């Protein structure tokens, strides 16, 4: 293959020259080139290595269907793997490198895999690592190397320096594609006054017209573009791919704003994600040319015929000097003419025996040699095509005579055209095989607000496609258009595709159906032989159609081979399912600004600034920032939280609990509502009292816990855990709006309205009494689980007597606007009582010592019985989850149950560590797990809350705590989960 730049023609800007680099080598290009056309213009034929066998691969197509020329674009944090060279616009400074090759593209060690190809066929992994090696560590020894070889390209771990954005668009008519059909639809609809959005994945409007000789279409395209740009109701989006079609006429698209430069301008997003809502969509997405299947059809220099026409007419690049054009349809005759006009020596093989003179005469006049009833059976060469083997061919794809060797450096193939039905199929549609046109078409199951026109609808010919576009406007107006030579591209049906095989019915070498995943004809044959009858199963077993091109050039040929093996039609073989995205989409584009703090905005309590200015190290707790520990208590987390927890036990501590969920439950049926959502009873709760409650999901699993105070006859104040505040509110709203619409209840989130602090420790009553002088806080006046109104420093508040730490404790609630003033008043009175603030780590240590459950235990898998809270469930009433909690699986005595662990030695357990008996192996999932470990300052040892099979009856048993991640094993004694003050004397003091 000898590729070169033509001296004239094309849509490139010859007045400027651009330098690009590929694998470190400088190449010349012009504005208007793609990286693929620049590579071909510089005779860089081999550009990649194949996925499995590391075979040499070259540019194969000219668009989004490219299976071979995948490169790594840019370097550093902007590095992007698996980008299609056919869609990369060249720019000054562009740097790309080949991938899937080491140490270099030309000398690739992985090419040795070709010698092993008989052993690494479809299903290789399943058969090699499962079965005879079961029960050994053979897979574990191989896994490292298998995973290292898996995948294509190399991802970046560095943070993306670019930004992305999202927009919403609304229109009357969305047109996808700007070929002759799409432009016709845009003109007609635009002139009718409709709001039109025309989306084109290329950077120029024109579609297939850009692949025709420039002189035939330039004036017409220029006039059409000018008119569309002048219409205020028409929006043109280039460099934009519609990747998904969804219900309710919603379409997803990504606009590549600045992918054609190395670095976007300051403050500009690299890509923009469009969510488009339209009344109607017109899909003018064109058709994809299909390959021919023969031995060596993956060699660099084998290209789709239509792509060669694009490189000649649009990019002024002749991909070869001596060309062999192999086809089974009319369209490749135009490519043969283009090659001949570009100075190439051309031979055309048509597998059909009868071809009309109107096709052959222009080629013969150009000196093209035509052989009807012939096909190419093998490509010769290694790093590039050096010749081909041809022969007469029968209707079953077999050679009818001995193969003949000919010399060529380019093989153009055309196996027919497949309408691009991806967006249509994404709306749950299945295409129908049309044997007359030898392609899948949208012949039924139409979505009312969606139309296919042009080649996407199976219309053959540019003029016919354009006419369909003009007729799409509801007004029916036929605008006056400039004269244009729009001719016909392909009108006659191709012969049904078959893999071309030798006299014995077998390929004469490695023949590929899916070029990107190295799926050969023999892989399809083997899968069929092994019973993979469903095309979906066969797809996954062989990986055909599963790579970044999503089967655009392989699906039809795979189905043709299946049909041939079964003796059925392609339509009977079935089709796979098209799903979004049509082409790969950068995750950054989908995310847009919804990342970091923009994705989950940080919430701060009224005391946030005070915490930071007083040495607090902050940590995330659900959506909130909370003090983790205070630096004056210790140099690091371990030292600080231990000192803080110990101080609370000896003196008094103050902690900010404003992040607790707070929900106002109001209405005549508020008590009935609480009675239904909580497992325990609520109708008897008196005003001035509060009660601990637990709620279940419908399936009987614990959802959340918290305390609820009765403020008035029909007014309750519910608290939830920090993490589940939104979930509990949504749970309550759903019940009231669906299941219990008769209840007269309103639930309102008041989390942000109230600041909340907990004062805990033996000196808590003394400190609080010194501040709330008008309130009686004696044990008889304010016993546990009661609340009163009070005033401190002129601030009205409520004091709830309840304990999370196991110490004498009070929770103070005041309006958030007064939160800091109240906190500072407490801190000012604190020195006389040795008051110190403490953070969430110390709070966690205190609750673990006491045996209180929290988020790690309420993980969406545990039941009341698992948490040893079965006694809270009322037997006199129904409540959410009351029926399904009695399912046999949830009542199984073998379920892991909450226990305490006293860890032996100086090292603490890790959360998630697995529990095993003292004797026996440590394989599998064990008998339980550690949920909340800590060091207990009160007990002077490491402890943990855990779940263990038959937990309560195993108290006193010694078990092993195994952390496989760090490969450590600890010994622990099973004890009650109430480590500290189990009688509750301290909190009831």
PDB file of N, CA, C and O in Angstrom, residues 378-410:
ATOM      1  N   UNK A 378      -8.445 -14.008   0.042  1.00  0.00           N
ATOM      2  CA  UNK A 378      -7.402 -13.800   1.042  1.00  0.00           C
ATOM      3  C   UNK A 378      -6.612 -12.553   0.684  1.00  0.00           C
ATOM      4  O   UNK A 378      -6.427 -12.231  -0.500  1.00  0.00           O
ATOM      5  N   UNK A 379      -6.184 -11.852   1.718  1.00  0.00           N
ATOM      6  CA  UNK A 379      -5.269 -10.724   1.549  1.00  0.00           C
ATOM      7  C   UNK A 379      -3.879 -11.197   1.947  1.00  0.00           C
ATOM      8  O   UNK A 379      -3.717 -11.882   2.967  1.00  0.00           O
ATOM      9  N   UNK A 380      -2.909 -10.849   1.141  1.00  0.00           N
ATOM     10  CA  UNK A 380      -1.530 -11.230   1.442  1.00  0.00           C
ATOM     11  C   UNK A 380      -0.777 -10.025   1.995  1.00  0.00           C
ATOM     12  O   UNK A 380      -1.109  -8.884   1.713  1.00  0.00           O
ATOM     13  N   UNK A 381       0.270 -10.325   2.786  1.00  0.00           N
ATOM     14  CA  UNK A 381       1.065  -9.267   3.378  1.00  0.00           C
ATOM     15  C   UNK A 381       1.087  -9.402   4.887  1.00  0.00           C
ATOM     16  O   UNK A 381       0.371 -10.224   5.472  1.00  0.00           O
ATOM     17  N   UNK A 382       1.898  -8.570   5.531  1.00  0.00           N
ATOM     18  CA  UNK A 382       1.976  -8.626   6.987  1.00  0.00           C
ATOM     19  C   UNK A 382       1.632  -7.268   7.589  1.00  0.00           C
ATOM     20  O   UNK A 382       0.531  -7.041   8.070  1.00  0.00           O
ATOM     21  N   UNK A 383       2.559  -6.327   7.525  1.00  0.00           N
ATOM     22  CA  UNK A 383       2.306  -5.001   8.075  1.00  0.00           C
ATOM     23  C   UNK A 383       1.479  -4.140   7.134  1.00  0.00           C
ATOM     24  O   UNK A 383       1.030  -3.077   7.516  1.00  0.00           O
ATOM     25  N   UNK A 384       1.325  -4.578   5.905  1.00  0.00           N
ATOM     26  CA  UNK A 384       0.485  -3.884   4.941  1.00  0.00           C
ATOM     27  C   UNK A 384       0.153  -4.856   3.822  1.00  0.00           C
ATOM     28  O   UNK A 384       0.838  -5.840   3.599  1.00  0.00           O
ATOM     29  N   UNK A 385      -0.938  -4.574   3.134  1.00  0.00           N
ATOM     30  CA  UNK A 385      -1.358  -5.445   2.043  1.00  0.00           C
ATOM     31  C   UNK A 385      -0.314  -5.418   0.928  1.00  0.00           C
ATOM     32  O   UNK A 385       0.155  -4.351   0.515  1.00  0.00           O
ATOM     33  N   UNK A 386       0.035  -6.624   0.441  1.00  0.00           N
ATOM     34  CA  UNK A 386       0.962  -6.723  -0.678  1.00  0.00           C
ATOM     35  C   UNK A 386       0.367  -7.444  -1.861  1.00  0.00           C
ATOM     36  O   UNK A 386       0.972  -7.505  -2.935  1.00  0.00           O
ATOM     37  N   UNK A 387      -0.824  -8.014  -1.664  1.00  0.00           N
ATOM     38  CA  UNK A 387      -1.468  -8.733  -2.755  1.00  0.00           C
ATOM     39  C   UNK A 387      -2.740  -9.394  -2.273  1.00  0.00           C
ATOM     40  O   UNK A 387      -3.144  -9.245  -1.114  1.00  0.00           O
ATOM     41  N   UNK A 388      -3.374 -10.139  -3.162  1.00  0.00           N
ATOM     42  CA  UNK A 388      -4.622 -10.808  -2.824  1.00  0.00           C
ATOM     43  C   UNK A 388      -4.731 -12.086  -3.620  1.00  0.00           C
ATOM     44  O   UNK A 388      -4.072 -12.273  -4.657  1.00  0.00           O
ATOM     45  N   UNK A 389      -5.598 -12.983  -3.111  1.00  0.00           N
ATOM     46  CA  UNK A 389      -5.893 -14.230  -3.795  1.00  0.00           C
ATOM     47  C   UNK A 389      -7.357 -14.190  -4.197  1.00  0.00           C
ATOM     48  O   UNK A 389      -8.238 -14.008  -3.353  1.00  0.00           O
ATOM     49  N   UNK A 390      -7.623 -14.341  -5.466  1.00  0.00           N
ATOM     50  CA  UNK A 390      -8.980 -14.197  -5.980  1.00  0.00           C
ATOM     51  C   UNK A 390      -9.375 -15.448  -6.748  1.00  0.00           C
ATOM     52  O   UNK A 390      -8.518 -16.262  -7.131  1.00  0.00           O
ATOM     53  N   UNK A 391     -10.683 -15.593  -6.973  1.00  0.00           N
ATOM     54  CA  UNK A 391     -11.179 -16.740  -7.735  1.00  0.00           C
ATOM     55  C   UNK A 391     -12.640 -16.515  -8.047  1.00  0.00           C
ATOM     56  O   UNK A 391     -13.309 -15.687  -7.409  1.00  0.00           O
ATOM     57  N   UNK A 392     -13.188 -17.246  -9.025  1.00  0.00           N
ATOM     58  CA  UNK A 392     -14.647 -17.212  -9.227  1.00  0.00           C
ATOM     59  C   UNK A 392     -15.337 -17.736  -7.967  1.00  0.00           C
ATOM     60  O   UNK A 392     -14.794 -18.585  -7.253  1.00  0.00           O
ATOM     61  N   UNK A 393     -16.532 -17.242  -7.697  1.00  0.00           N
ATOM     62  CA  UNK A 393     -17.203 -17.579  -6.443  1.00  0.00           C
ATOM     63  C   UNK A 393     -18.620 -18.052  -6.714  1.00  0.00           C
ATOM     64  O   UNK A 393     -19.289 -17.569  -7.643  1.00  0.00           O
ATOM     65  N   UNK A 394     -19.066 -19.026  -5.911  1.00  0.00           N
ATOM     66  CA  UNK A 394     -20.424 -19.522  -6.023  1.00  0.00           C
ATOM     67  C   UNK A 394     -21.354 -18.789  -5.083  1.00  0.00           C
ATOM     68  O   UNK A 394     -20.929 -17.971  -4.252  1.00  0.00           O
ATOM     69  N   UNK A 395     -22.651 -19.065  -5.148  1.00  0.00           N
ATOM     70  CA  UNK A 395     -23.625 -18.357  -4.301  1.00  0.00           C
ATOM     71  C   UNK A 395     -23.471 -18.650  -2.817  1.00  0.00           C
ATOM     72  O   UNK A 395     -23.978 -17.907  -1.988  1.00  0.00           O
ATOM     73  N   UNK A 396     -22.777 -19.742  -2.472  1.00  0.00           N
ATOM     74  CA  UNK A 396     -22.556 -20.062  -1.051  1.00  0.00           C
ATOM     75  C   UNK A 396     -21.256 -19.498  -0.531  1.00  0.00           C
ATOM     76  O   UNK A 396     -20.862 -19.760   0.604  1.00  0.00           O
ATOM     77  N   UNK A 397     -20.541 -18.714  -1.340  1.00  0.00           N
ATOM     78  CA  UNK A 397     -19.298 -18.103  -0.910  1.00  0.00           C
ATOM     79  C   UNK A 397     -18.070 -18.955  -1.156  1.00  0.00           C
ATOM     80  O   UNK A 397     -16.956 -18.523  -0.868  1.00  0.00           O
ATOM     81  N   UNK A 398     -18.216 -20.164  -1.738  1.00  0.00           N
ATOM     82  CA  UNK A 398     -17.069 -21.022  -2.000  1.00  0.00           C
ATOM     83  C   UNK A 398     -16.403 -20.673  -3.329  1.00  0.00           C
ATOM     84  O   UNK A 398     -17.054 -20.256  -4.285  1.00  0.00           O
ATOM     85  N   UNK A 399     -15.100 -20.890  -3.344  1.00  0.00           N
ATOM     86  CA  UNK A 399     -14.366 -20.712  -4.595  1.00  0.00           C
ATOM     87  C   UNK A 399     -14.763 -21.803  -5.571  1.00  0.00           C
ATOM     88  O   UNK A 399     -14.947 -22.972  -5.196  1.00  0.00           O
ATOM     89  N   UNK A 400     -14.891 -21.439  -6.838  1.00  0.00           N
ATOM     90  CA  UNK A 400     -15.251 -22.403  -7.873  1.00  0.00           C
ATOM     91  C   UNK A 400     -14.039 -22.885  -8.655  1.00  0.00           C
ATOM     92  O   UNK A 400     -14.160 -23.749  -9.527  1.00  0.00           O
ATOM     93  N   UNK A 401     -12.873 -22.318  -8.340  1.00  0.00           N
ATOM     94  CA  UNK A 401     -11.640 -22.708  -9.028  1.00  0.00           C
ATOM     95  C   UNK A 401     -10.469 -22.405  -8.108  1.00  0.00           C
ATOM     96  O   UNK A 401     -10.627 -21.812  -7.035  1.00  0.00           O
ATOM     97  N   UNK A 402      -9.310 -22.828  -8.527  1.00  0.00           N
ATOM     98  CA  UNK A 402      -8.113 -22.567  -7.730  1.00  0.00           C
ATOM     99  C   UNK A 402      -7.891 -21.067  -7.587  1.00  0.00           C
ATOM    100  O   UNK A 402      -8.230 -20.281  -8.487  1.00  0.00           O
ATOM    101  N   UNK A 403      -7.330 -20.673  -6.453  1.00  0.00           N
ATOM    102  CA  UNK A 403      -7.120 -19.262  -6.170  1.00  0.00           C
ATOM    103  C   UNK A 403      -5.981 -18.714  -7.013  1.00  0.00           C
ATOM    104  O   UNK A 403      -4.961 -19.368  -7.233  1.00  0.00           O
ATOM    105  N   UNK A 404      -6.152 -17.476  -7.454  1.00  0.00           N
ATOM    106  CA  UNK A 404      -5.158 -16.802  -8.284  1.00  0.00           C
ATOM    107  C   UNK A 404      -4.555 -15.643  -7.495  1.00  0.00           C
ATOM    108  O   UNK A 404      -5.264 -14.868  -6.872  1.00  0.00           O
ATOM    109  N   UNK A 405      -3.244 -15.515  -7.511  1.00  0.00           N
ATOM    110  CA  UNK A 405      -2.558 -14.439  -6.803  1.00  0.00           C
ATOM    111  C   UNK A 405      -2.442 -13.219  -7.709  1.00  0.00           C
ATOM    112  O   UNK A 405      -2.045 -13.332  -8.878  1.00  0.00           O
ATOM    113  N   UNK A 406      -2.778 -12.055  -7.149  1.00  0.00           N
ATOM    114  CA  UNK A 406      -2.564 -10.800  -7.866  1.00  0.00           C
ATOM    115  C   UNK A 406      -1.869  -9.832  -6.922  1.00  0.00           C
ATOM    116  O   UNK A 406      -1.906  -9.986  -5.699  1.00  0.00           O
ATOM    117  N   UNK A 407      -1.240  -8.827  -7.491  1.00  0.00           N
ATOM    118  CA  UNK A 407      -0.519  -7.829  -6.696  1.00  0.00           C
ATOM    119  C   UNK A 407      -1.381  -6.593  -6.522  1.00  0.00           C
ATOM    120  O   UNK A 407      -2.011  -6.121  -7.474  1.00  0.00           O
ATOM    121  N   UNK A 408      -1.427  -6.082  -5.308  1.00  0.00           N
ATOM    122  CA  UNK A 408      -2.134  -4.835  -5.011  1.00  0.00           C
ATOM    123  C   UNK A 408      -1.642  -4.313  -3.671  1.00  0.00           C
ATOM    124  O   UNK A 408      -1.059  -5.059  -2.871  1.00  0.00           O
ATOM    125  N   UNK A 409      -1.822  -3.035  -3.417  1.00  0.00           N
ATOM    126  CA  UNK A 409      -1.460  -2.478  -2.121  1.00  0.00           C
ATOM    127  C   UNK A 409      -2.670  -1.890  -1.389  1.00  0.00           C
ATOM    128  O   UNK A 409      -2.528  -1.255  -0.346  1.00  0.00           O
ATOM    129  N   UNK A 410      -3.852  -2.090  -1.966  1.00  0.00           N
ATOM    130  CA  UNK A 410      -5.085  -1.599  -1.347  1.00  0.00           C
ATOM    131  C   UNK A 410      -6.232  -2.514  -1.757  1.00  0.00           C
ATOM    132  O   UNK A 410      -6.356  -2.851  -2.936  1.00  0.00           O
TER     133      UNK A 410
END
